[in-house]
XYZ file of C-alpha atoms in Angstrom:
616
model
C 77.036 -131.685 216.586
C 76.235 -130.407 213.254
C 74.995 -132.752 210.345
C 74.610 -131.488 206.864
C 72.864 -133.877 204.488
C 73.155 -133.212 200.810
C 70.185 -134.355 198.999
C 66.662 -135.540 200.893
C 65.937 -138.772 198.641
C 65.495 -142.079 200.589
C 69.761 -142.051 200.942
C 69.341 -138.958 202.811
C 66.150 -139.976 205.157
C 68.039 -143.183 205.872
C 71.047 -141.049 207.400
C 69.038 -138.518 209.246
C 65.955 -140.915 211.177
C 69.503 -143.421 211.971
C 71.247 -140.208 213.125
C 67.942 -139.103 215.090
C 67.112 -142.056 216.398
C 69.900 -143.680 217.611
C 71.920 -140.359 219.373
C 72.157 -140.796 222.840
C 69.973 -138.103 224.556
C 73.231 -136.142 225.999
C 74.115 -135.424 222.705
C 72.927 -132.331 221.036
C 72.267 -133.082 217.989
C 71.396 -130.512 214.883
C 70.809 -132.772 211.535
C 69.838 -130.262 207.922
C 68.751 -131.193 205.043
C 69.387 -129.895 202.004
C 67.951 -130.640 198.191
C 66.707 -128.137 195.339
C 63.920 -130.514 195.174
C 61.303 -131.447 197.469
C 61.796 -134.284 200.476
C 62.038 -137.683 198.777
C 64.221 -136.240 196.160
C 64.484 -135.479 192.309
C 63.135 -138.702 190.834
C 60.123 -139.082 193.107
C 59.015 -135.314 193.279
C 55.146 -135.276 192.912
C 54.843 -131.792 191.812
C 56.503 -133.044 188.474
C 53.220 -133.616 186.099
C 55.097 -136.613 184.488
C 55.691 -138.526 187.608
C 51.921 -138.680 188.281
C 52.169 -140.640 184.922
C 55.429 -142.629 185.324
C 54.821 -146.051 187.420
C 57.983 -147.466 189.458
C 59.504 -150.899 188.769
C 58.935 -152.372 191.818
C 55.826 -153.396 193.968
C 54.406 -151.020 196.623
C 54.664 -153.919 199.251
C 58.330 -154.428 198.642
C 58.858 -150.713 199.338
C 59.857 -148.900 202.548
C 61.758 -146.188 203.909
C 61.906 -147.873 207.891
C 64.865 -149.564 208.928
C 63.681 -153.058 210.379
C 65.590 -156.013 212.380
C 67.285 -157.270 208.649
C 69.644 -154.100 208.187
C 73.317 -155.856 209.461
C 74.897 -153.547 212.211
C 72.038 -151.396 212.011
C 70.326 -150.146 215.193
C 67.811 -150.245 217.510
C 65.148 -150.333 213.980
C 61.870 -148.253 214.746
C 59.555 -150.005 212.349
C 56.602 -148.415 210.511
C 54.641 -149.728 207.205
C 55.520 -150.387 203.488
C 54.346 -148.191 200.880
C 51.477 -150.708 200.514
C 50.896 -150.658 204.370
C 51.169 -146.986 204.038
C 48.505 -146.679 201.620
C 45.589 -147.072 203.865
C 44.437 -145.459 205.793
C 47.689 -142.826 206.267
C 47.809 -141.968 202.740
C 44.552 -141.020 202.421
C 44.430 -138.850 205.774
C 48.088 -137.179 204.869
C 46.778 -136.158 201.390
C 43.335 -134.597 203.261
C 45.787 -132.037 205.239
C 48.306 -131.685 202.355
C 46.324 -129.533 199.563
C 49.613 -128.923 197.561
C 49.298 -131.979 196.199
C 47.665 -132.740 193.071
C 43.647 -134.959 193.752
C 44.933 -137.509 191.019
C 47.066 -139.236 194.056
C 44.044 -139.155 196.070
C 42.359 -141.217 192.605
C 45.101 -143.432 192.666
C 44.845 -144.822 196.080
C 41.701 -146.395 194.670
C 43.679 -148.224 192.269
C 46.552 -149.517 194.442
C 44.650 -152.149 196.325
C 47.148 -155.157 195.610
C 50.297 -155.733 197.095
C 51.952 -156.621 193.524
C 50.819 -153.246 192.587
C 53.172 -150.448 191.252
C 52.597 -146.605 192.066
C 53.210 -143.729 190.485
C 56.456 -141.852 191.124
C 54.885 -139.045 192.195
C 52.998 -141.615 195.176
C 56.703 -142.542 196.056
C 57.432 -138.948 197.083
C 54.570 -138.435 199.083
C 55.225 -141.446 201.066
C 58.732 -139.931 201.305
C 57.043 -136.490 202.726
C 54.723 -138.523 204.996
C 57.798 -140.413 206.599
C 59.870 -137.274 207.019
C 56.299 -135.450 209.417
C 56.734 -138.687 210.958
C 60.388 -138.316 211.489
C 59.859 -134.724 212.958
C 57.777 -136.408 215.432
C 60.841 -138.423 216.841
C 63.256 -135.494 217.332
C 63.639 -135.063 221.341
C 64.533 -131.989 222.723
C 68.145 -132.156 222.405
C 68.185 -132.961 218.930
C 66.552 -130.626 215.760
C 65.799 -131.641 212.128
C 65.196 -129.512 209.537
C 64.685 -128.931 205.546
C 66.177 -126.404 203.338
C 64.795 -126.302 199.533
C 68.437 -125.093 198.024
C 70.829 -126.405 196.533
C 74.788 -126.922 198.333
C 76.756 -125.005 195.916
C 80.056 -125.596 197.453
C 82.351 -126.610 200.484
C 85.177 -125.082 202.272
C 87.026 -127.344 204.520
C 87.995 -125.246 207.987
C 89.923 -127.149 210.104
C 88.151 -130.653 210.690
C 84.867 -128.851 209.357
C 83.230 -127.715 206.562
C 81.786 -124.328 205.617
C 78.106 -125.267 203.706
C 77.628 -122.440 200.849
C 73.783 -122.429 199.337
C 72.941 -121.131 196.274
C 71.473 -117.927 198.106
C 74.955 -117.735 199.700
C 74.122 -118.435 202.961
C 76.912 -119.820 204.950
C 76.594 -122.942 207.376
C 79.208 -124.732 209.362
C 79.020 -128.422 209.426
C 80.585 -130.777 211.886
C 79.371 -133.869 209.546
C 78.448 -133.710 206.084
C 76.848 -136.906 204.012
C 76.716 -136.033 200.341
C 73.733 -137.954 198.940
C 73.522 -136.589 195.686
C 71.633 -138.983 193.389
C 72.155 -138.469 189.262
C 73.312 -135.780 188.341
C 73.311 -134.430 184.725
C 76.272 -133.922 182.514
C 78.400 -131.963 180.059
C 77.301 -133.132 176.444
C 79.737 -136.114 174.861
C 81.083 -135.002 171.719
C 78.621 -137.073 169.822
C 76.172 -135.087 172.160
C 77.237 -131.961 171.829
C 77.454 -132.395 167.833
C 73.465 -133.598 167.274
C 73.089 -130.489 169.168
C 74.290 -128.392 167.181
C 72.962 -130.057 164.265
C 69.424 -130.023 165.527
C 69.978 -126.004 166.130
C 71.192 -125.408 162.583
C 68.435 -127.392 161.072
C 65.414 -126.568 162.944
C 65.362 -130.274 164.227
C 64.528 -131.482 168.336
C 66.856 -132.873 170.147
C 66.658 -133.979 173.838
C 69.628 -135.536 175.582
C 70.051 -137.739 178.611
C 68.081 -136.564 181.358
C 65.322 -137.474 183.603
C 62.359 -138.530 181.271
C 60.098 -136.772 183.955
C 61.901 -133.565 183.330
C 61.876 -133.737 179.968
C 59.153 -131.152 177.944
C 57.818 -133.620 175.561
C 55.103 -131.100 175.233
C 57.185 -129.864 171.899
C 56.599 -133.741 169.663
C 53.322 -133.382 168.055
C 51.739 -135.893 165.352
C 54.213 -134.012 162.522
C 56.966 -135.457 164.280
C 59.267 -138.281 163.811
C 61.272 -139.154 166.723
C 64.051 -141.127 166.823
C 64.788 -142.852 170.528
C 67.662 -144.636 171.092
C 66.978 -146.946 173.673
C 64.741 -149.824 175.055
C 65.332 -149.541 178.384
C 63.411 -147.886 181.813
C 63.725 -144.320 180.162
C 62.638 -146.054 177.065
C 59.153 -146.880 178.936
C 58.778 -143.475 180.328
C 58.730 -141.421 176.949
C 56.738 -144.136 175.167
C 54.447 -143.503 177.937
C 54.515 -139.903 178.105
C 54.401 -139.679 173.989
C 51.222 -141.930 173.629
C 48.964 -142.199 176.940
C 50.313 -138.621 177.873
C 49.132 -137.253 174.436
C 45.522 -138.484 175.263
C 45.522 -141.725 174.037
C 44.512 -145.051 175.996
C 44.871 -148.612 176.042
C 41.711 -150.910 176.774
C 42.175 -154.481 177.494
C 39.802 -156.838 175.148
C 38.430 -159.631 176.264
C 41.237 -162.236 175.343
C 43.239 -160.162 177.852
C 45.506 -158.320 174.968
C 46.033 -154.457 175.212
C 44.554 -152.462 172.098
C 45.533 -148.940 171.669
C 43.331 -146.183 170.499
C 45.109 -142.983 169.262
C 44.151 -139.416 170.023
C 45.357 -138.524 166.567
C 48.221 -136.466 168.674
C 51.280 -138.842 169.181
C 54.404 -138.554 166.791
C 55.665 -141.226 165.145
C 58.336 -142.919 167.245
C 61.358 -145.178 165.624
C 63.530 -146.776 168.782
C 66.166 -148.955 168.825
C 69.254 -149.824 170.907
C 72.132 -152.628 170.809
C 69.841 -155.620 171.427
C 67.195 -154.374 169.378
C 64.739 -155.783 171.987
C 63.280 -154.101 175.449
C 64.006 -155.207 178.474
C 62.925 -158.037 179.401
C 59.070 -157.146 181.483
C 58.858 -158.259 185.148
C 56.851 -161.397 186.336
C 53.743 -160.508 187.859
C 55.043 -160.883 191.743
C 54.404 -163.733 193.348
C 56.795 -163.164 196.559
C 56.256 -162.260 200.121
C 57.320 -158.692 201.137
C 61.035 -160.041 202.309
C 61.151 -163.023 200.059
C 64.480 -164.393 198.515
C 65.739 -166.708 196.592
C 68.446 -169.031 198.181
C 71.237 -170.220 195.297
C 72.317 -173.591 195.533
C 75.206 -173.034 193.182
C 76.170 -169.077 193.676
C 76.833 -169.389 196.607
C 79.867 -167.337 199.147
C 81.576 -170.721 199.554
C 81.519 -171.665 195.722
C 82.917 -168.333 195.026
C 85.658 -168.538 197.369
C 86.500 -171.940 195.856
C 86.841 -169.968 193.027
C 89.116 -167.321 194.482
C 91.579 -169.485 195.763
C 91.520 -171.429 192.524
C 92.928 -168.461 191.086
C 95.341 -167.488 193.524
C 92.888 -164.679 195.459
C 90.779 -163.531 192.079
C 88.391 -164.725 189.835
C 87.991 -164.741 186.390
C 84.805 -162.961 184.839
C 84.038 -166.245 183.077
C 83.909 -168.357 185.935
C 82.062 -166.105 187.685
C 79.402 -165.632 184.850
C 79.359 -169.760 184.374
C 78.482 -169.788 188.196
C 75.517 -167.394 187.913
C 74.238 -168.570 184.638
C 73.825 -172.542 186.405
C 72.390 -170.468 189.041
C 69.948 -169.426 186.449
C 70.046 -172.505 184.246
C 68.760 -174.571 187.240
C 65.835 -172.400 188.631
C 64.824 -172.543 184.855
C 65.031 -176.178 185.186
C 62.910 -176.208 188.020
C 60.295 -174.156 187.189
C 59.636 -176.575 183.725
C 59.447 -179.682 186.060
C 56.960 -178.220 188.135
C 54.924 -176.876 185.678
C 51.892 -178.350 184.517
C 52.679 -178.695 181.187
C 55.663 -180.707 182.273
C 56.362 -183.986 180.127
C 57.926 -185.615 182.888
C 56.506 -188.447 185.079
C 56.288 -188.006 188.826
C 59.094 -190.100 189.678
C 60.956 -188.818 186.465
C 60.766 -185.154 187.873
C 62.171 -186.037 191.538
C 65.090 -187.937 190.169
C 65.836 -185.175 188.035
C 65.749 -182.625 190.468
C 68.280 -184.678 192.433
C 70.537 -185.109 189.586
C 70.567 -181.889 188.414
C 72.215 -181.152 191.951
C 75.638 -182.830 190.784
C 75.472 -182.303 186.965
C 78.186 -180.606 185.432
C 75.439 -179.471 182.272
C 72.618 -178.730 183.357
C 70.588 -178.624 180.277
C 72.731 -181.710 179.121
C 71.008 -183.827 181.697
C 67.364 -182.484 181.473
C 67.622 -183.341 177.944
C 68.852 -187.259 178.820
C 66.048 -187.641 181.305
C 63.606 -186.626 178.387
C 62.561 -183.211 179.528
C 61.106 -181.400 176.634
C 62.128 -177.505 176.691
C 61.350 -175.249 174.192
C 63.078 -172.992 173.730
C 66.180 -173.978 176.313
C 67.844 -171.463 178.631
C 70.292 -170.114 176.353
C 72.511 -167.224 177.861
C 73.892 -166.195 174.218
C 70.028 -166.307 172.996
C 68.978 -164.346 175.899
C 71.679 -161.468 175.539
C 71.201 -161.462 170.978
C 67.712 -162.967 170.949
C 67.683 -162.223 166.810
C 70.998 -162.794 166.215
C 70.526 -165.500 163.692
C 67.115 -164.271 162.177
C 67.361 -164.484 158.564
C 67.449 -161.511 156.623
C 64.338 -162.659 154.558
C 62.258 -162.347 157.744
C 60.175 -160.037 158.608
C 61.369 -157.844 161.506
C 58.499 -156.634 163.146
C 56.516 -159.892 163.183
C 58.968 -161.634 164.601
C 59.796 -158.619 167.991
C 55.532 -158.980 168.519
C 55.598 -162.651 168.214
C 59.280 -162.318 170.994
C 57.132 -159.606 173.310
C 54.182 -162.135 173.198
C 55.760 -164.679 174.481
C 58.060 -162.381 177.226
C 54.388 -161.207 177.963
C 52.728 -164.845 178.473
C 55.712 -166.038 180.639
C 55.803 -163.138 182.601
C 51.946 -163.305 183.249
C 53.000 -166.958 184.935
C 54.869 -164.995 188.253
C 58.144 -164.082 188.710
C 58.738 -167.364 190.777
C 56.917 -170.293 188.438
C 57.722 -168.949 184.955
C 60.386 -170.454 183.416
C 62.089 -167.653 182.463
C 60.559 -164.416 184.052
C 61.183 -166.646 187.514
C 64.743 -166.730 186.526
C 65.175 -163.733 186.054
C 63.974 -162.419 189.200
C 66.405 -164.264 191.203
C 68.998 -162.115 190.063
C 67.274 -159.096 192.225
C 67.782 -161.908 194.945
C 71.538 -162.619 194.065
C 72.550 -158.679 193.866
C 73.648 -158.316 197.116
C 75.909 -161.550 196.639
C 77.275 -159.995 193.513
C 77.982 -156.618 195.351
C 79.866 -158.526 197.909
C 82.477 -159.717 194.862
C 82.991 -156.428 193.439
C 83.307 -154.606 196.679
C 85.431 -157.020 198.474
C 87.715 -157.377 195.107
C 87.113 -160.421 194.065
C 88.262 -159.249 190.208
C 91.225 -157.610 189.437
C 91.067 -154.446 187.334
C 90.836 -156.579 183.971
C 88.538 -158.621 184.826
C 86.423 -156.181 186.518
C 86.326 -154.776 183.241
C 85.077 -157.222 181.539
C 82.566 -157.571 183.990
C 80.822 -154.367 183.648
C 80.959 -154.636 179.835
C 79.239 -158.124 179.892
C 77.446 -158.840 183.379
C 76.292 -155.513 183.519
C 74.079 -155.210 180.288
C 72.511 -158.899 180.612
C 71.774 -158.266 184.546
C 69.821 -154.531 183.144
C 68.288 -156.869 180.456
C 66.597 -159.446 182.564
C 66.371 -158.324 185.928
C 65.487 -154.219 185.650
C 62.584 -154.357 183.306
C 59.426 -152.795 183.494
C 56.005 -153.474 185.060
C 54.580 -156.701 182.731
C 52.033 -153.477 181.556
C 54.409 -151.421 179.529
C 55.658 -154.564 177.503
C 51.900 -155.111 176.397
C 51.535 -151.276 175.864
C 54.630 -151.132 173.747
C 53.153 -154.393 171.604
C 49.777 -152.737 171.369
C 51.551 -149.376 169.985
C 53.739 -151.136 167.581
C 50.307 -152.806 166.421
C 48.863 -149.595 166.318
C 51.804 -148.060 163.567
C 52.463 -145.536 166.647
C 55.789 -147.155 167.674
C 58.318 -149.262 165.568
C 61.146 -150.971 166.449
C 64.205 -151.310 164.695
C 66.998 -154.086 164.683
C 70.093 -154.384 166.899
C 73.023 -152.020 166.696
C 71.059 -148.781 165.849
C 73.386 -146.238 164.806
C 72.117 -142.525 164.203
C 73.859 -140.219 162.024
C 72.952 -136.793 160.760
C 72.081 -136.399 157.062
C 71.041 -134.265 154.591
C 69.199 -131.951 157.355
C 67.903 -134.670 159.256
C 68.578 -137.527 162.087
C 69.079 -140.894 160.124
C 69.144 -144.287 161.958
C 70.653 -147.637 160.653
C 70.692 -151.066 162.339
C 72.452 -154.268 161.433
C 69.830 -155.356 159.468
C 70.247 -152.195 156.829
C 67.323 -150.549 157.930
C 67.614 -146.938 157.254
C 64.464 -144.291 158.951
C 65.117 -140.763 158.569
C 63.556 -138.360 161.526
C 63.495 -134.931 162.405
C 63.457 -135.435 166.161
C 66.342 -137.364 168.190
C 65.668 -138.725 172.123
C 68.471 -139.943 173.602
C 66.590 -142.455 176.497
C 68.772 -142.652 179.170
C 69.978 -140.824 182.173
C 73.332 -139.518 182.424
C 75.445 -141.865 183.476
C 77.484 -141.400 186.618
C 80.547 -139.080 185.581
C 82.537 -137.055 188.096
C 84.652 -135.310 185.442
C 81.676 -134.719 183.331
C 78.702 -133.495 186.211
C 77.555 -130.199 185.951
C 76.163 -130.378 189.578
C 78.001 -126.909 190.850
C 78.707 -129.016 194.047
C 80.515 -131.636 192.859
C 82.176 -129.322 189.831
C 83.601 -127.003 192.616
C 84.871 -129.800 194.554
C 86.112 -131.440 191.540
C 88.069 -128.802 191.086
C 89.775 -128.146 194.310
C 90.114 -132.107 193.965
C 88.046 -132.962 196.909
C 86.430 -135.406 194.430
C 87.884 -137.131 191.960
C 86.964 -140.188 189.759
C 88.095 -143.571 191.117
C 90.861 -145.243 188.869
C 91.670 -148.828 188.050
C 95.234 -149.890 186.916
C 94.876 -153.178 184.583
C 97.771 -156.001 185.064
C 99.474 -153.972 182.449
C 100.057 -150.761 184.411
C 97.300 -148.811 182.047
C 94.395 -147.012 183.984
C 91.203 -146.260 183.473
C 87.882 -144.718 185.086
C 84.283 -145.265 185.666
C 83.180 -141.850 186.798
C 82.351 -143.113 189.991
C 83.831 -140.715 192.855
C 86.397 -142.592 194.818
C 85.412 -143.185 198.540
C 86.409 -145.693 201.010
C 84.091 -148.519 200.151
C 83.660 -149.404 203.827
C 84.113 -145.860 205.911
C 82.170 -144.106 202.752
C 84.377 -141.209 203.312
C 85.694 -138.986 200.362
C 88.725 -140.055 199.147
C 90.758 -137.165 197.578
C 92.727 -136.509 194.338
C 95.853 -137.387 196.299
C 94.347 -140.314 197.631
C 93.840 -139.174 201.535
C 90.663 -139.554 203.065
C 88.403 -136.548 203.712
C 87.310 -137.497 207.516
C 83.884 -136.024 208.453
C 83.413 -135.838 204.183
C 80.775 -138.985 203.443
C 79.649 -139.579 200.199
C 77.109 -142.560 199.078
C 74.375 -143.630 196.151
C 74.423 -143.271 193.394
C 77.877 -141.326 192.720
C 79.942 -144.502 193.836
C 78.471 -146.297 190.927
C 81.263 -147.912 189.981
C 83.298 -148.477 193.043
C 80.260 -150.023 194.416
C 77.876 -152.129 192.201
C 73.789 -151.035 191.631
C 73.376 -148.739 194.145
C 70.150 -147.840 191.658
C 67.907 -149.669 194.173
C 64.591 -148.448 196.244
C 64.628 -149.829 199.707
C 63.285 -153.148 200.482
C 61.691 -154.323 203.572
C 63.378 -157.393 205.562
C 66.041 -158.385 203.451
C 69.197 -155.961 204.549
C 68.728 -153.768 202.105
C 71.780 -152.187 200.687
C 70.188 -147.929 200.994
C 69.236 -148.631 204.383
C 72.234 -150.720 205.710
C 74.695 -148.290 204.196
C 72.866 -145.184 205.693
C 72.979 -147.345 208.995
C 76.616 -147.592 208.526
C 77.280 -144.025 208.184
C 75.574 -142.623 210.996
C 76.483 -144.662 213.348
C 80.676 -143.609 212.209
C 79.208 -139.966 212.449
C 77.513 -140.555 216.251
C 80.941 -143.161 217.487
């Protein structure tokens, strides 16, 4: 049998050590890899300079590539260590035979000494390229594995195959093919395409969505002014690469506040976004490697309550009331537990037991005489300046809201009020991809879903390490970085980029960063693969048809959410054709995940699932 993989991220690797190691041995079995990039994939590839810069958002000991006893349907698992397990001594020994990569990773294994650490990128990828030598080790002799640095530039379905075209032109027949593609970028958007132009004609810099890592920031100097919309992950990256990667450096005085000390080389960066705020920073972790929170209000049963209530679907408001008590009531918790709690012992237990029943929450912490400042306020939380008077003064205010985001964050992400919160809804995603995927919403109120639940859930659950929220407040200290108001809206002017927010700030710059990454389009990628099967329609973008007999799209590919086979432009399914990640966002909800040790992760269990359809 022959297995082509398309794309050697962790979505790959999961598919190829399942396929590997769970063939029977009378099988011959040939599994290839392909990717333009190196093994781990685009976003982790440690040759890129940035990513030895650019940290990951999650800890290294709630990282791992192995598929364990937690992955549902799964396997036989053949275990092997986290990232942090990794680290020592295998790291060190891998890197000692493996020249090509640059000695800073060796320096940085000196650093990562705590679980609750986060690595580089760049560390991610070698970890991937470790685990694939160790993979190679597995193969028995019926079976090969093998890489091939090109990229799939298109395939021919023959019969119940499919013809494999590289970018050389070499021609491979496939048996099996998994397309694991990751982002991929796009055509401009109008507005796109039309600063563009306008940055050609007027001598201006202009960088649109892509991979921060990828991006040559070498071009902002100190003349610069660079407009960035955005406050989100990419956000963190080019602050990052425009400050510390210009030689600059933070150093951490002795009331444990970040100062910043300029090279004299960074451009003068203006951001904003439609909050107006960053995301939210994670709590320093406090959980075990397979910790999770267990909801005593979101749960499966309370949801299907729900369903039936409405006659087989839920309404996006119910749903969001469920998950905000959810919320509400581990915010709750964490005040009567902590020490600064106003509440006597006997107070605190019979609140805890009454907030089990209550129909408010907040309503009855506030009878039993639990002082909470400021309360859990969903509405706050989403427009946290939304009634800051005009006369005050902007920038004060964001430093004094990112001091205090930074102080509860420094509690842990399960005993701060609100950074411990927010962390359960990392905990709760699976739950949440269980309702989209099993159609709990119709098309409307799916809808409404993505354009509410899925900007709040990026807000307070996706942020950054706790360090780039004090780096950003030491840089807007600094005059380096400023922040503008919500609703930023950029405009061309007069021979320049001009950005307005809803507080009539107006900034004028001659550079324009557009910090985010593409998001997932199938009519719009200019990946040749997925443009040449566009257009025999092998792909084609999933569609929703609203109670009204209207339609729209999401630009994720349509696929059979539980086979993960392609599902054509005239809706038949493309056997042998398997397609999963990131280009089913969508169809499938936050597939933007790194695997996670113990808890069934969603990379790993998928993966799982399609190998075992391609071995049956």
């Amino acid at each position: 049998m022959q297995v082509a993989i398309i794309g050697a991220g962790p979505r790959g690797l999961a598919v190829a050590e399942r396929l590997i190691n769970l063939a029977d041995d009378d099988v011959q079995l040939d599994v290839q890899i392909f990717d333009p990039h190196v093994i781990g994939g685009r976003v982790w590839d440690p040759s890129i300079p940035q990513n030895k810069l650019f940290l990951m958002n999650t800890v290294i000991d709630q990282i791992t590539l192995f598929t364990d006893d937690s992955i549902e349907h799964g396997g036989k698992p053949l275990h092997g260590p986290t990232l942090f397990q990794w680290l020592k001594p295998d790291a060190r020994i891998f890197l000692e035979k493996h020249s090509e990569f640059d000695d800073s990773y060796t320096a940085e294994i000196q650093h990562l000494t705590s679980p609750s650490d986060f690595a580089t990128r760049g560390m991610m990828g070698i970890y991937a390229a470790w685990y694939f030598e160790w993979l190679k080790k597995r193969v028995r002799s019926n079976q090969t594995l093998t890489f091939t640095q090109q990229s799939v530039e298109n395939l021919t379905q023959i019969g119940t195959n499919y013809q494999v075209v590289l970018t050389d032109g070499t021609q491979i027949l496939a048996n099996q093919v998994v397309m694991a593609l990751g982002h991929s970028n796009n055509d401009l958007t109008a507005e796109e395409a039309k600063f563009k132009s306008f940055a050609d004609e007027n001598s201006l810099k202009y960088l649109p969505p892509t991979h921060p890592s990828e991006a040559n920031l070498s071009v902002f100097s100190q003349e610069d002014k660079v407009i960035i919309r955005g406050l989100g992950l990419s956000f963190f990256d080019y602050m990052a690469g425009l400050s510390i990667g210009k030689g600059g450096y933070f150093e951490r005085e002795t009331d444990g506040d970040l100062t910043y000390h300029s090279s004299g080389r960074e451009p003068h960066i203006i951001a904003g976004s439609r909050s107006g705020v960053p995301l939210h920073a994670r709590g320093i972790n406090e959980k075990e490697t397979s910790e999770v929170y267990e909801p005593i209000f979101f749960t499966l049963p309370a949801l299907e309550a729900l369903r039936a209530a409405g006659h087989g679907q839920i309404k996006y408001d119910d749903f969001e009331k469920l998950l905000v008590k959810e919320l509400t009531y581990k915010h709750l918790l964490n005040r009567i537990d902590s020490p600064t709690s106003n509440l006597t012992y006997d107070q605190a237990q019979d609140l805890k037991q009454a907030l089990l029943t209550s129909a408010d929450l907040n309503a009855t912490a506030e009878s039993v005489g639990l002082i909470d400042e400021p309360p859990f306020d969903i509405e706050a939380i989403r427009q946290p300046a939304k009634y800051l008077p005009k006369s005050a003064d902007y920038t004060e205010w964001l430093l004094d809201y990112l001091e205090k985001d930074i102080q509860d964050a420094r509690l842990g992400n399960k005993i701060a009020p609100f950074a411990g919160a927010f962390d359960i809804l990392r905990d709760l995603r699976d739950r949440v991809r269980f309702v989209v995927e099993h159609d709990y919403f119709s098309a409307d109120e799916y809808e409404i879903f993505l354009s509410k639940f899925r900007p709040l859930d990026a807000m307070v659950s996706v942020g950054p390490p706790l360090e780039r929220v004090e780096q950003l407040r030491a840089l807007i200290k600094a005059g380096i970085v400023e922040v503008m108001a919500a609703n930023i809206q950029v405009t061309t002017e007069s021979g320049n980029f001009v950005a307005r927010d809803a507080r009539g700030n107006e900034v004028q710059g001659n550079a324009l960063v557009e910090a985010r990454v593409g998001m997932t389009n199938i009519d719009l990628s200019t990946n040749p693969l997925i443009a040449s099967l566009r257009e025999k329609g092998i792909l084609a973008a999933a569609i929703w048809t609203r109670n009204d007999g209207s339609t729209y799209k999401l630009g994720s590919a349509d696929a059979d959410r539980r086979t993960f086979e392609v599902v054509n432009s005239k809706g038949e399914r493309m056997h042998n054709l398997y397609i999963y990640g990131i280009p089913l966002e969508g169809k499938k909800w936050f597939g933007t995940v790194i695997p996670r040790p113990g808890v069934n992760t969603v990379v790993l269990r998928e993966g799982a699932w399609i190998a075992q359809q391609i071995l049956a």
